[in-house]
Amino acid sequence: MYPLTLAIFLLLLGSIIWTFMHNKGRTLVLPPGPRSLPIIGNFHTLGSLPHRALENLTKKYGPIMSLRLGHVPTIVVSSSQTAELFLKTHDAAFASRPIFQASKIIGMSKGIAFSEYGPYWRSLKKLVASQLLSASKIESFAPMRKELVGSLVQSLKKAAVAHEVVDLSEKVRKLIEELTRRMVFGRSHYDRFDLKALTEETLNLMGAFNLADYVPYLGALDLQGLTSRIKQNGKTLDVVLENIIQEHEQIPSGPQSCEKDFIDMLLSLMNQPMTAHDENSCKIDRRVIKAIIIDMITATYDTSAISIEWTISELLRHPRIMKHVQDELERVIGMNRMVEETDLANLSYLSMVIKESFRLHPVAPFLIPRESMEDIEINGYYIPKKSRLMINSWAIGRDPYVWSDNVEEFYPERFINSNIDLKGRDFQLIPFGSGRRGCPGLQLGLTTVTYVLAQLLHCFDWVLPNGMLPNDLDMSEKFGLSMPRAKHLLAMPTYRLLG
Ligand code: HEM
């Protein structure tokens, strides 16, 4: 009798443990969140500025909040501690990206920013980091940056003499556009194509809330007209890139050319494995080159320009801080010459101003959405596989537990004696993201932003037009994948260097 009882007992115990293990996901609950409606889920709660709407909801539901966008389970993370849990402790589980209809059709799901996590993405990211965005490659474009920023200063000098009001947003955008064009396409004469309009359309389509991505069975109806626009955009982009690549093949850059553009670099690696010394890794072909190029253009196109326009807007609203920046520039560089990139490391106050600007105005308020690759438990909550993860870096920059009670104030001095940097290790400030999917263009982006700002603030005094007072400057945002000012920044320059 005794062995039989023991066997039954062990069988029962085993089945209880098995049931517990296999029902683990079901016994845990989703993070709290607002009630969702049929079909649309919580879309109606997002409004026109979702980063603000969701920060508001966080006050009720906490820093890990669960929503449903259409049919997609979505987790919104809004504090530095919880961001660390998702982007560091459990980074591997959240290292994938959702595949959007636009990224698939346009070809971006084969690039870095919008591809799923796996060996292909890993090889691609390594290739780009080592061949296109290495410190030496960024350095090789320094003369080009100097030439183009110099031309902008000359045109602003003329405007200053004529007492003209300048559309600074437009000027800076054109500068970054030209920097991007020269770096990626170099000598190509692509004036037959409106690459600017094409890139803007790509960014708009990638940033749109497309019903096909959230309520798949409505996708076929194309109620928003997005699918046809995406197809058209994908086709045109492919033709343009094919033309530019062919031009590069017909007139290759000389072996001595010191300013090889990205297409030259990638063509020189054609048919080689993406990861050096790994014959099994995917080969670099035209499709890979096009996907990388689209990534490089879209990632560079507006990020730096948006950071610059927000920083100058804040300085125009805060004359004390503007003066402090200019005093530093005068002390470090003097008034007889222009800023060089080698001076940038000595501009510590400007660096604090840029951090403060990123805190209040992160270019990508939700970073780039991620997708979970497995069922996972975090902080006692159940997060199902294929959940969308939105990190609200805009809300994290305003967390009063981290930034004290003057969160809304533009106050660069908060970074004095602080080790917080922008590299994604300090989760209170993550404008470039963090972890495996963090931004590989951080160094290039930060160099460009700091150099252009230093030059504009060293060469010119700036005032708002028509006697507008600093507090009257409209600081409204336009929400998208990236978040520029809603209205262009207008200001009047006065040249201030000697000679
Ligand atoms: C001020 C300038 C820039 C800002 C604020 C910025 C910001 C970001 C952010 C927030 C992400 C998402 C990170 C995440 O999900 O954790 C990202 C990803 C990315 N960025 Fe940047 N970026 C900038 C400039 C650049 C430049 C100049 C390049 C390249 C030339 C670049 C290339 C990329 C790429 C390829 C990714 C996708 C990485 C991946 O998915 O693995 N970025 N960036």
Coordinates of C-alpha atoms and ligand atoms in Angstrom, one line a residue:
M1 CA 0.0 0.0 0.0
Y2 CA 2.7 2.5 1.0
P3 CA 4.6 2.6 -2.3
L4 CA 1.2 3.1 -4.1
T5 CA 0.3 6.0 -1.9
L6 CA 3.7 7.6 -2.4
A7 CA 3.4 7.1 -6.2
I8 CA -0.1 8.8 -6.2
F9 CA 1.3 11.6 -4.0
L10 CA 4.2 12.2 -6.3
L11 CA 2.0 12.1 -9.4
L12 CA -0.3 14.7 -7.9
L13 CA 2.6 16.9 -6.8
G14 CA 4.1 16.6 -10.3
S15 CA 0.9 17.6 -12.0
I16 CA 0.4 20.6 -9.7
I17 CA 3.9 21.8 -10.5
W18 CA 3.4 21.2 -14.2
T19 CA 0.1 23.1 -14.2
F20 CA 1.6 26.0 -12.3
M21 CA 4.6 26.2 -14.7
H22 CA 2.4 26.1 -17.8
N23 CA -0.2 28.5 -16.5
K24 CA 2.4 30.9 -15.2
G25 CA 1.6 33.5 -18.0
R26 CA -2.1 33.2 -17.4
T27 CA -2.0 33.7 -13.6
L28 CA 0.1 36.8 -14.0
V29 CA -1.8 40.0 -15.0
L30 CA -1.1 42.5 -17.7
P31 CA 0.2 45.9 -16.5
P32 CA -2.7 48.3 -15.6
G33 CA -4.1 50.5 -18.2
P34 CA -7.3 52.3 -19.5
R35 CA -10.3 50.2 -20.7
S36 CA -10.1 49.6 -24.4
L37 CA -12.9 49.9 -27.0
P38 CA -13.8 47.2 -29.6
I39 CA -11.7 47.3 -32.8
I40 CA -9.8 50.6 -32.1
G41 CA -8.7 49.6 -28.6
N42 CA -7.1 52.7 -27.0
F43 CA -6.4 54.7 -30.1
H44 CA -8.9 57.3 -29.0
T45 CA -6.8 58.1 -25.9
L46 CA -3.7 59.1 -27.9
G47 CA -4.9 62.5 -29.3
S48 CA -2.7 64.6 -31.5
L49 CA 0.2 64.6 -29.0
P50 CA 0.4 61.0 -27.8
H51 CA 3.6 61.5 -25.6
R52 CA 1.6 64.0 -23.5
A53 CA -1.6 62.1 -23.4
L54 CA 0.2 58.9 -22.3
E55 CA 2.2 60.8 -19.7
N56 CA -1.1 62.0 -18.3
L57 CA -2.4 58.4 -18.1
T58 CA 0.8 57.3 -16.4
K59 CA -0.3 59.4 -13.4
K60 CA -3.2 57.1 -12.9
Y61 CA -1.8 53.7 -14.1
G62 CA 1.9 53.9 -13.3
P63 CA 5.2 53.8 -15.2
I64 CA 4.4 50.4 -16.8
M65 CA 1.1 50.7 -18.5
S66 CA -0.8 48.4 -20.9
L67 CA -2.8 49.5 -23.9
R68 CA -4.3 47.9 -26.9
L69 CA -3.8 49.8 -30.2
G70 CA -6.2 48.1 -32.5
H71 CA -5.3 44.5 -32.0
V72 CA -1.8 45.1 -30.9
P73 CA -1.0 44.7 -27.2
T74 CA 1.2 47.7 -26.3
I75 CA 3.3 48.5 -23.2
V76 CA 4.1 52.1 -22.4
V77 CA 7.1 52.7 -20.2
S78 CA 7.5 56.1 -18.6
S79 CA 10.2 56.2 -15.8
S80 CA 13.9 55.8 -15.8
Q81 CA 13.9 52.8 -13.5
T82 CA 11.3 50.9 -15.6
A83 CA 13.1 51.9 -18.8
E84 CA 16.3 50.3 -17.4
L85 CA 14.3 47.1 -16.7
F86 CA 13.2 46.9 -20.4
L87 CA 16.3 48.3 -22.1
K88 CA 19.0 46.8 -20.0
T89 CA 17.9 43.9 -17.7
H90 CA 15.6 42.4 -20.4
D91 CA 17.0 44.1 -23.5
A92 CA 17.4 40.8 -25.3
A93 CA 13.7 40.1 -25.1
F94 CA 12.8 43.5 -26.5
A95 CA 15.5 43.9 -29.2
S96 CA 13.2 43.3 -32.1
R97 CA 11.1 45.8 -34.1
P98 CA 7.5 45.4 -35.3
I99 CA 7.3 44.9 -39.1
F100 CA 5.1 47.7 -40.4
Q101 CA 3.4 47.6 -43.8
A102 CA 5.5 50.7 -44.8
S103 CA 8.8 49.2 -43.7
K104 CA 8.1 46.0 -45.6
I105 CA 7.0 47.6 -48.9
I106 CA 9.6 50.4 -48.9
G107 CA 12.4 47.9 -48.1
M108 CA 13.2 49.3 -44.6
S109 CA 12.5 46.0 -43.0
K110 CA 15.8 44.9 -44.6
G111 CA 17.7 47.9 -43.1
I112 CA 18.9 48.3 -39.5
A113 CA 16.3 50.5 -37.9
F114 CA 13.2 48.6 -38.8
S115 CA 14.4 45.0 -39.2
E116 CA 13.6 42.1 -36.8
Y117 CA 16.3 41.1 -34.3
G118 CA 18.5 38.2 -35.6
P119 CA 21.8 37.4 -37.2
Y120 CA 21.0 39.5 -40.4
W121 CA 20.3 42.6 -38.3
R122 CA 23.4 42.0 -36.2
S123 CA 25.7 41.7 -39.2
L124 CA 24.2 44.8 -40.8
K125 CA 24.6 46.9 -37.7
K126 CA 28.3 45.8 -37.3
L127 CA 28.9 46.6 -40.9
V128 CA 27.5 50.1 -40.7
A129 CA 29.2 50.8 -37.4
S130 CA 32.6 49.7 -38.7
Q131 CA 32.5 51.0 -42.3
L132 CA 30.2 54.0 -42.4
L133 CA 29.9 55.5 -38.8
S134 CA 33.4 54.8 -37.4
A135 CA 35.2 57.6 -35.7
S136 CA 37.7 57.8 -38.6
K137 CA 34.9 57.9 -41.2
I138 CA 33.1 60.7 -39.3
E139 CA 36.4 62.6 -39.0
S140 CA 37.0 62.2 -42.8
F141 CA 33.8 64.4 -43.4
A142 CA 35.1 67.2 -41.2
P143 CA 36.3 69.4 -44.1
M144 CA 33.0 69.0 -45.8
R145 CA 31.1 70.0 -42.7
K146 CA 33.4 73.0 -42.3
E147 CA 32.8 74.1 -45.9
L148 CA 29.0 73.8 -45.7
V149 CA 28.6 75.4 -42.3
G150 CA 31.0 78.2 -43.6
S151 CA 28.6 78.8 -46.5
L152 CA 25.7 79.1 -44.1
V153 CA 27.5 81.6 -42.0
Q154 CA 28.3 83.7 -45.1
S155 CA 24.6 83.7 -46.2
L156 CA 23.5 84.7 -42.6
K157 CA 26.1 87.4 -42.6
K158 CA 24.4 88.9 -45.7
A159 CA 21.0 88.6 -44.0
A160 CA 22.4 90.4 -40.9
V161 CA 23.7 93.3 -43.0
A162 CA 20.3 93.6 -44.6
H163 CA 18.6 93.4 -41.2
E164 CA 16.5 90.5 -42.5
V165 CA 14.4 88.0 -40.5
V166 CA 15.7 84.5 -41.2
D167 CA 13.8 81.3 -41.2
L168 CA 16.3 79.4 -39.1
S169 CA 14.4 76.1 -39.2
E170 CA 14.6 76.2 -43.0
K171 CA 18.2 77.3 -43.1
V172 CA 19.3 74.6 -40.7
R173 CA 17.3 71.9 -42.4
K174 CA 18.8 72.8 -45.8
L175 CA 22.3 72.6 -44.3
I176 CA 21.7 69.1 -42.8
E177 CA 20.1 68.0 -46.0
E178 CA 23.2 69.0 -48.0
L179 CA 25.5 67.4 -45.4
T180 CA 23.5 64.2 -45.7
R181 CA 23.5 64.3 -49.5
R182 CA 27.2 64.8 -49.7
M183 CA 28.0 62.1 -47.2
V184 CA 25.7 59.5 -48.6
F185 CA 25.7 60.2 -52.4
G186 CA 28.7 62.5 -52.8
R187 CA 29.3 63.5 -56.4
S188 CA 26.0 62.1 -57.8
H189 CA 24.1 64.6 -59.8
Y190 CA 20.6 63.6 -58.7
D191 CA 18.9 66.9 -59.3
R192 CA 16.5 65.1 -61.6
F193 CA 14.8 63.7 -58.5
D194 CA 13.2 65.5 -55.7
L195 CA 15.0 63.5 -53.0
K196 CA 13.9 65.9 -50.3
A197 CA 10.2 65.4 -51.0
L198 CA 10.8 61.6 -51.4
T199 CA 12.5 61.4 -48.0
E200 CA 9.9 63.5 -46.3
E201 CA 7.2 61.3 -47.7
T202 CA 9.1 58.2 -46.5
L203 CA 9.3 59.6 -43.0
N204 CA 5.6 60.6 -43.0
L205 CA 4.6 57.1 -44.1
M206 CA 6.8 55.4 -41.5
G207 CA 5.5 57.7 -38.7
A208 CA 1.8 57.4 -39.6
F209 CA -0.6 55.2 -37.5
N210 CA -1.5 52.9 -40.4
L211 CA -4.7 50.9 -39.8
A212 CA -3.2 47.9 -41.7
D213 CA -0.6 47.6 -38.9
Y214 CA -3.1 47.6 -36.1
V215 CA -6.3 46.1 -37.5
P216 CA -5.0 43.8 -40.2
Y217 CA -8.4 42.8 -41.6
L218 CA -9.1 46.4 -42.4
G219 CA -5.8 46.8 -44.1
A220 CA -7.0 45.5 -47.5
L221 CA -9.6 48.3 -47.7
D222 CA -6.8 51.0 -47.5
L223 CA -9.3 53.4 -45.8
Q224 CA -6.5 56.0 -45.2
G225 CA -5.1 55.7 -48.7
L226 CA -1.7 54.9 -47.1
T227 CA -1.1 51.6 -48.8
S228 CA -1.1 53.1 -52.3
R229 CA 1.1 56.0 -51.2
I230 CA 3.5 53.5 -49.6
K231 CA 3.7 51.4 -52.8
Q232 CA 4.3 54.5 -54.9
N233 CA 7.0 55.8 -52.5
G234 CA 8.7 52.4 -52.5
K235 CA 8.8 52.2 -56.3
T236 CA 10.1 55.8 -56.8
L237 CA 12.7 55.4 -54.1
D238 CA 14.0 52.2 -55.7
V239 CA 14.3 53.8 -59.1
V240 CA 16.1 56.8 -57.7
L241 CA 18.6 54.7 -55.7
E242 CA 19.2 52.4 -58.6
N243 CA 20.1 55.4 -60.8
I244 CA 22.4 56.8 -58.1
I245 CA 24.1 53.4 -57.6
Q246 CA 24.6 53.0 -61.4
E247 CA 26.1 56.5 -61.6
H248 CA 28.6 55.5 -59.0
E249 CA 29.4 52.2 -60.8
Q250 CA 30.0 54.1 -64.1
I251 CA 32.2 56.8 -62.5
P252 CA 33.9 55.2 -59.5
S253 CA 35.8 57.5 -57.1
G254 CA 39.6 57.5 -57.5
P255 CA 41.6 55.3 -55.1
Q256 CA 43.0 58.4 -53.5
S257 CA 39.7 60.1 -53.0
C258 CA 39.7 61.2 -49.3
E259 CA 35.9 61.9 -49.3
K260 CA 34.5 58.5 -50.3
D261 CA 30.8 58.7 -49.9
F262 CA 28.7 55.9 -48.3
I263 CA 27.7 54.4 -51.7
D264 CA 31.4 54.2 -52.7
M265 CA 32.2 52.4 -49.5
L266 CA 29.3 49.9 -49.8
L267 CA 30.0 49.2 -53.5
S268 CA 33.6 48.4 -52.6
L269 CA 32.3 45.7 -50.4
M270 CA 29.8 44.3 -52.9
N271 CA 29.4 40.4 -52.8
Q272 CA 31.5 40.1 -49.7
P273 CA 30.0 38.6 -46.5
M274 CA 28.4 41.3 -44.2
T275 CA 30.5 40.1 -41.3
A276 CA 34.2 39.9 -42.2
H277 CA 35.7 36.3 -41.8
D278 CA 32.2 34.8 -41.6
E279 CA 31.5 33.2 -45.0
N280 CA 28.1 32.1 -43.8
S281 CA 26.8 35.6 -43.1
C282 CA 24.6 37.2 -45.8
K283 CA 26.4 38.7 -48.8
I284 CA 26.3 42.5 -49.5
D285 CA 24.2 43.0 -52.6
R286 CA 22.2 45.8 -54.2
R287 CA 19.2 45.2 -52.0
V288 CA 21.3 45.4 -48.8
I289 CA 23.0 48.6 -50.1
K290 CA 19.6 50.2 -50.9
A291 CA 18.2 49.3 -47.5
I292 CA 21.3 50.8 -45.7
I293 CA 21.1 53.9 -47.8
I294 CA 17.4 54.5 -47.0
D295 CA 18.3 54.1 -43.3
M296 CA 21.2 56.5 -43.4
I297 CA 19.1 59.2 -45.2
T298 CA 16.0 58.9 -43.1
A299 CA 18.0 58.7 -39.8
T300 CA 20.1 61.7 -40.6
Y301 CA 17.7 63.8 -42.5
D302 CA 15.8 65.6 -39.7
T303 CA 17.2 64.4 -36.3
S304 CA 20.1 66.9 -36.1
A305 CA 18.1 69.8 -37.6
I306 CA 15.3 69.2 -35.0
S307 CA 17.8 69.1 -32.1
I308 CA 19.4 72.4 -33.3
E309 CA 16.1 74.3 -33.8
W310 CA 14.8 73.3 -30.3
T311 CA 18.1 74.3 -28.7
I312 CA 18.2 77.7 -30.3
S313 CA 14.5 78.2 -29.4
E314 CA 15.2 77.5 -25.8
L315 CA 18.2 79.9 -25.9
L316 CA 16.0 82.7 -27.4
R317 CA 13.6 82.1 -24.5
H318 CA 16.4 82.3 -22.0
P319 CA 18.7 85.3 -22.7
R320 CA 20.8 84.6 -19.5
I321 CA 21.7 81.1 -20.8
M322 CA 22.4 82.4 -24.3
K323 CA 24.8 84.9 -22.8
H324 CA 26.5 82.2 -20.8
V325 CA 27.0 80.1 -23.9
Q326 CA 28.4 83.0 -25.8
D327 CA 30.7 84.0 -23.0
E328 CA 32.1 80.5 -23.0
L329 CA 32.7 80.6 -26.8
E330 CA 34.4 84.0 -26.4
R331 CA 36.6 82.6 -23.6
V332 CA 37.6 79.4 -25.3
I333 CA 37.8 80.5 -29.0
G334 CA 38.1 84.3 -28.9
M335 CA 36.5 86.7 -31.4
N336 CA 39.1 86.6 -34.1
R337 CA 38.5 83.1 -35.6
M338 CA 35.7 80.7 -36.1
V339 CA 35.0 77.5 -34.1
E340 CA 36.8 74.3 -35.3
E341 CA 35.5 70.8 -34.5
T342 CA 38.6 70.3 -32.4
D343 CA 37.3 73.1 -30.0
L344 CA 34.1 71.2 -29.3
A345 CA 35.4 69.1 -26.4
N346 CA 36.3 72.4 -24.5
L347 CA 32.7 73.8 -24.6
S348 CA 31.4 72.2 -21.4
Y349 CA 28.5 74.7 -20.9
L350 CA 27.3 74.2 -24.5
S351 CA 27.4 70.5 -23.9
M352 CA 25.1 70.9 -20.8
V353 CA 22.8 73.1 -22.8
I354 CA 22.5 70.4 -25.5
K355 CA 21.7 67.7 -22.8
E356 CA 19.1 70.0 -21.3
S357 CA 17.5 70.5 -24.7
F358 CA 17.5 66.7 -25.4
R359 CA 15.8 66.2 -21.9
L360 CA 12.9 68.5 -22.7
H361 CA 12.8 67.9 -26.5
P362 CA 13.8 64.4 -27.4
V363 CA 13.8 64.1 -31.1
A364 CA 12.1 60.7 -31.1
P365 CA 9.6 60.9 -28.1
F366 CA 9.0 57.2 -28.1
L367 CA 12.4 56.2 -29.5
I368 CA 11.6 53.6 -32.3
P369 CA 9.0 51.1 -31.2
R370 CA 10.2 47.7 -30.2
E371 CA 8.5 44.3 -30.1
S372 CA 8.9 41.5 -27.5
M373 CA 10.2 38.2 -28.7
E374 CA 8.9 36.0 -25.9
D375 CA 6.3 35.9 -23.1
I376 CA 8.0 37.5 -20.2
E377 CA 7.3 38.6 -16.6
I378 CA 8.5 42.0 -15.5
N379 CA 7.8 43.5 -12.1
G380 CA 5.2 40.9 -11.5
Y381 CA 3.4 41.7 -14.8
Y382 CA 2.8 39.4 -17.7
I383 CA 4.0 40.9 -21.1
P384 CA 2.9 38.6 -24.0
K385 CA 5.1 37.8 -26.9
K386 CA 4.8 40.3 -29.8
S387 CA 3.8 43.2 -27.6
R388 CA 4.7 46.6 -28.9
L389 CA 7.0 48.5 -26.5
M390 CA 6.9 52.3 -26.5
I391 CA 9.5 54.0 -24.2
N392 CA 8.2 57.5 -23.5
S393 CA 11.5 59.3 -23.4
W394 CA 9.7 62.7 -23.4
A395 CA 8.0 61.7 -20.1
I396 CA 11.2 60.3 -18.6
G397 CA 12.9 63.7 -19.2
R398 CA 10.1 65.2 -17.0
D399 CA 10.1 62.7 -14.2
P400 CA 10.0 64.8 -11.0
Y401 CA 11.5 62.0 -8.9
V402 CA 14.6 62.2 -11.1
W403 CA 14.8 65.9 -12.1
S404 CA 13.3 67.5 -9.0
D405 CA 10.4 69.9 -9.0
N406 CA 11.7 72.3 -11.7
V407 CA 11.3 69.7 -14.5
E408 CA 9.7 72.2 -16.9
E409 CA 12.5 74.8 -16.5
F410 CA 15.3 74.9 -19.0
Y411 CA 18.2 74.9 -16.6
P412 CA 21.5 73.4 -18.0
E413 CA 23.2 74.0 -14.6
R414 CA 21.4 70.8 -13.4
F415 CA 24.2 68.9 -15.2
I416 CA 27.1 70.6 -13.2
N417 CA 29.0 67.9 -11.3
S418 CA 26.7 65.2 -12.9
N419 CA 28.1 62.2 -14.8
I420 CA 24.9 61.7 -16.9
D421 CA 25.9 61.4 -20.5
L422 CA 23.9 60.7 -23.7
K423 CA 25.3 57.2 -24.5
G424 CA 22.3 55.3 -23.2
R425 CA 23.8 54.2 -19.9
D426 CA 21.9 56.7 -17.8
F427 CA 18.2 55.9 -18.2
Q428 CA 17.1 59.3 -17.1
L429 CA 18.3 60.7 -20.4
I430 CA 18.1 58.5 -23.4
P431 CA 17.5 60.6 -26.5
F432 CA 19.6 58.2 -28.6
G433 CA 17.9 55.1 -27.1
S434 CA 19.8 52.4 -25.3
G435 CA 20.9 48.7 -25.5
R436 CA 21.2 46.6 -28.6
R437 CA 18.9 48.8 -30.6
G438 CA 20.5 52.1 -29.5
C439 CA 21.5 54.7 -32.1
P440 CA 24.7 53.9 -34.1
G441 CA 24.8 57.5 -35.4
L442 CA 25.2 59.1 -31.9
Q443 CA 28.7 60.3 -32.5
L444 CA 27.9 61.7 -35.9
G445 CA 24.7 63.3 -34.8
L446 CA 26.2 64.8 -31.7
T447 CA 29.2 66.2 -33.6
T448 CA 27.0 67.8 -36.2
V449 CA 24.6 69.3 -33.6
T450 CA 27.3 70.7 -31.4
Y451 CA 29.4 72.1 -34.3
V452 CA 26.5 73.8 -36.0
L453 CA 25.2 75.3 -32.7
A454 CA 28.6 76.5 -31.7
Q455 CA 29.1 78.2 -35.0
L456 CA 25.7 79.9 -35.1
L457 CA 26.0 81.1 -31.5
H458 CA 29.6 82.2 -31.8
C459 CA 29.2 84.1 -35.1
F460 CA 25.9 85.8 -34.4
D461 CA 23.7 87.4 -31.8
W462 CA 20.1 86.4 -32.2
V463 CA 16.8 88.1 -31.4
L464 CA 13.2 87.3 -32.0
P465 CA 11.5 89.2 -34.8
N466 CA 9.1 92.2 -34.5
G467 CA 10.0 92.9 -30.9
M468 CA 8.6 89.5 -29.7
L469 CA 9.3 88.8 -26.1
P470 CA 11.2 85.6 -25.2
N471 CA 8.1 84.2 -23.3
D472 CA 5.9 84.8 -26.4
L473 CA 7.8 82.3 -28.6
D474 CA 5.4 79.5 -29.5
M475 CA 7.0 76.1 -28.5
S476 CA 4.2 73.8 -29.9
E477 CA 5.3 70.4 -31.1
K478 CA 4.4 68.5 -34.2
F479 CA 4.1 64.8 -33.3
G480 CA 5.6 62.1 -35.5
L481 CA 8.3 59.4 -35.5
S482 CA 10.4 62.6 -34.9
M483 CA 9.1 65.7 -33.2
P484 CA 10.0 69.1 -34.7
R485 CA 8.6 72.5 -33.8
A486 CA 5.1 72.9 -35.1
K487 CA 6.0 76.4 -36.4
H488 CA 9.3 77.4 -38.1
L489 CA 11.7 79.3 -35.9
L490 CA 12.2 82.9 -37.2
A491 CA 15.0 85.1 -35.8
M492 CA 17.2 88.1 -36.7
P493 CA 21.0 87.6 -36.7
T494 CA 23.7 90.3 -36.0
Y495 CA 27.3 89.3 -36.8
R496 CA 29.5 89.5 -33.8
L497 CA 33.0 88.3 -34.7
L498 CA 35.8 90.7 -35.4
G499 CA 36.7 90.9 -39.1
Ligands
HEM1 C1 20.7 64.1 -33.1 C2 20.7 63.1 -33.9 C3 20.1 61.7 -33.6 C4 19.2 61.3 -32.7 C5 18.6 62.2 -31.6 C6 18.9 59.9 -32.9 C7 18.0 59.2 -32.1 C8 17.8 57.8 -32.3 C9 16.9 57.0 -31.5 C10 16.1 57.5 -30.4 C11 16.9 55.7 -32.0 C12 16.1 54.5 -31.5 C13 16.9 53.9 -30.4 C14 16.2 52.8 -29.7 O1 15.2 52.2 -30.1 O2 16.7 52.4 -28.6 C15 17.8 55.7 -33.1 C16 18.1 54.6 -33.9 C17 18.9 54.6 -35.0 N1 19.7 55.7 -35.5 FE1 19.7 57.6 -34.7 N2 19.6 59.5 -34.0 C18 20.4 60.6 -34.5 C19 21.2 60.5 -35.5 C20 21.5 59.5 -36.3 C21 22.4 59.4 -37.4 C22 23.2 60.6 -37.9 C23 22.4 58.2 -37.9 C24 23.2 57.6 -39.1 C25 23.8 58.2 -40.0 C26 21.5 57.4 -37.2 C27 21.2 56.1 -37.4 C28 20.3 55.3 -36.6 C29 20.0 53.9 -36.9 C30 20.5 53.1 -38.1 C31 19.1 53.5 -35.9 C32 18.5 52.1 -35.7 C33 19.3 51.3 -34.7 C34 18.7 49.9 -34.5 O3 17.6 49.6 -34.7 O4 19.5 49.0 -34.2 N3 21.0 58.2 -36.2 N4 18.4 57.0 -33.3

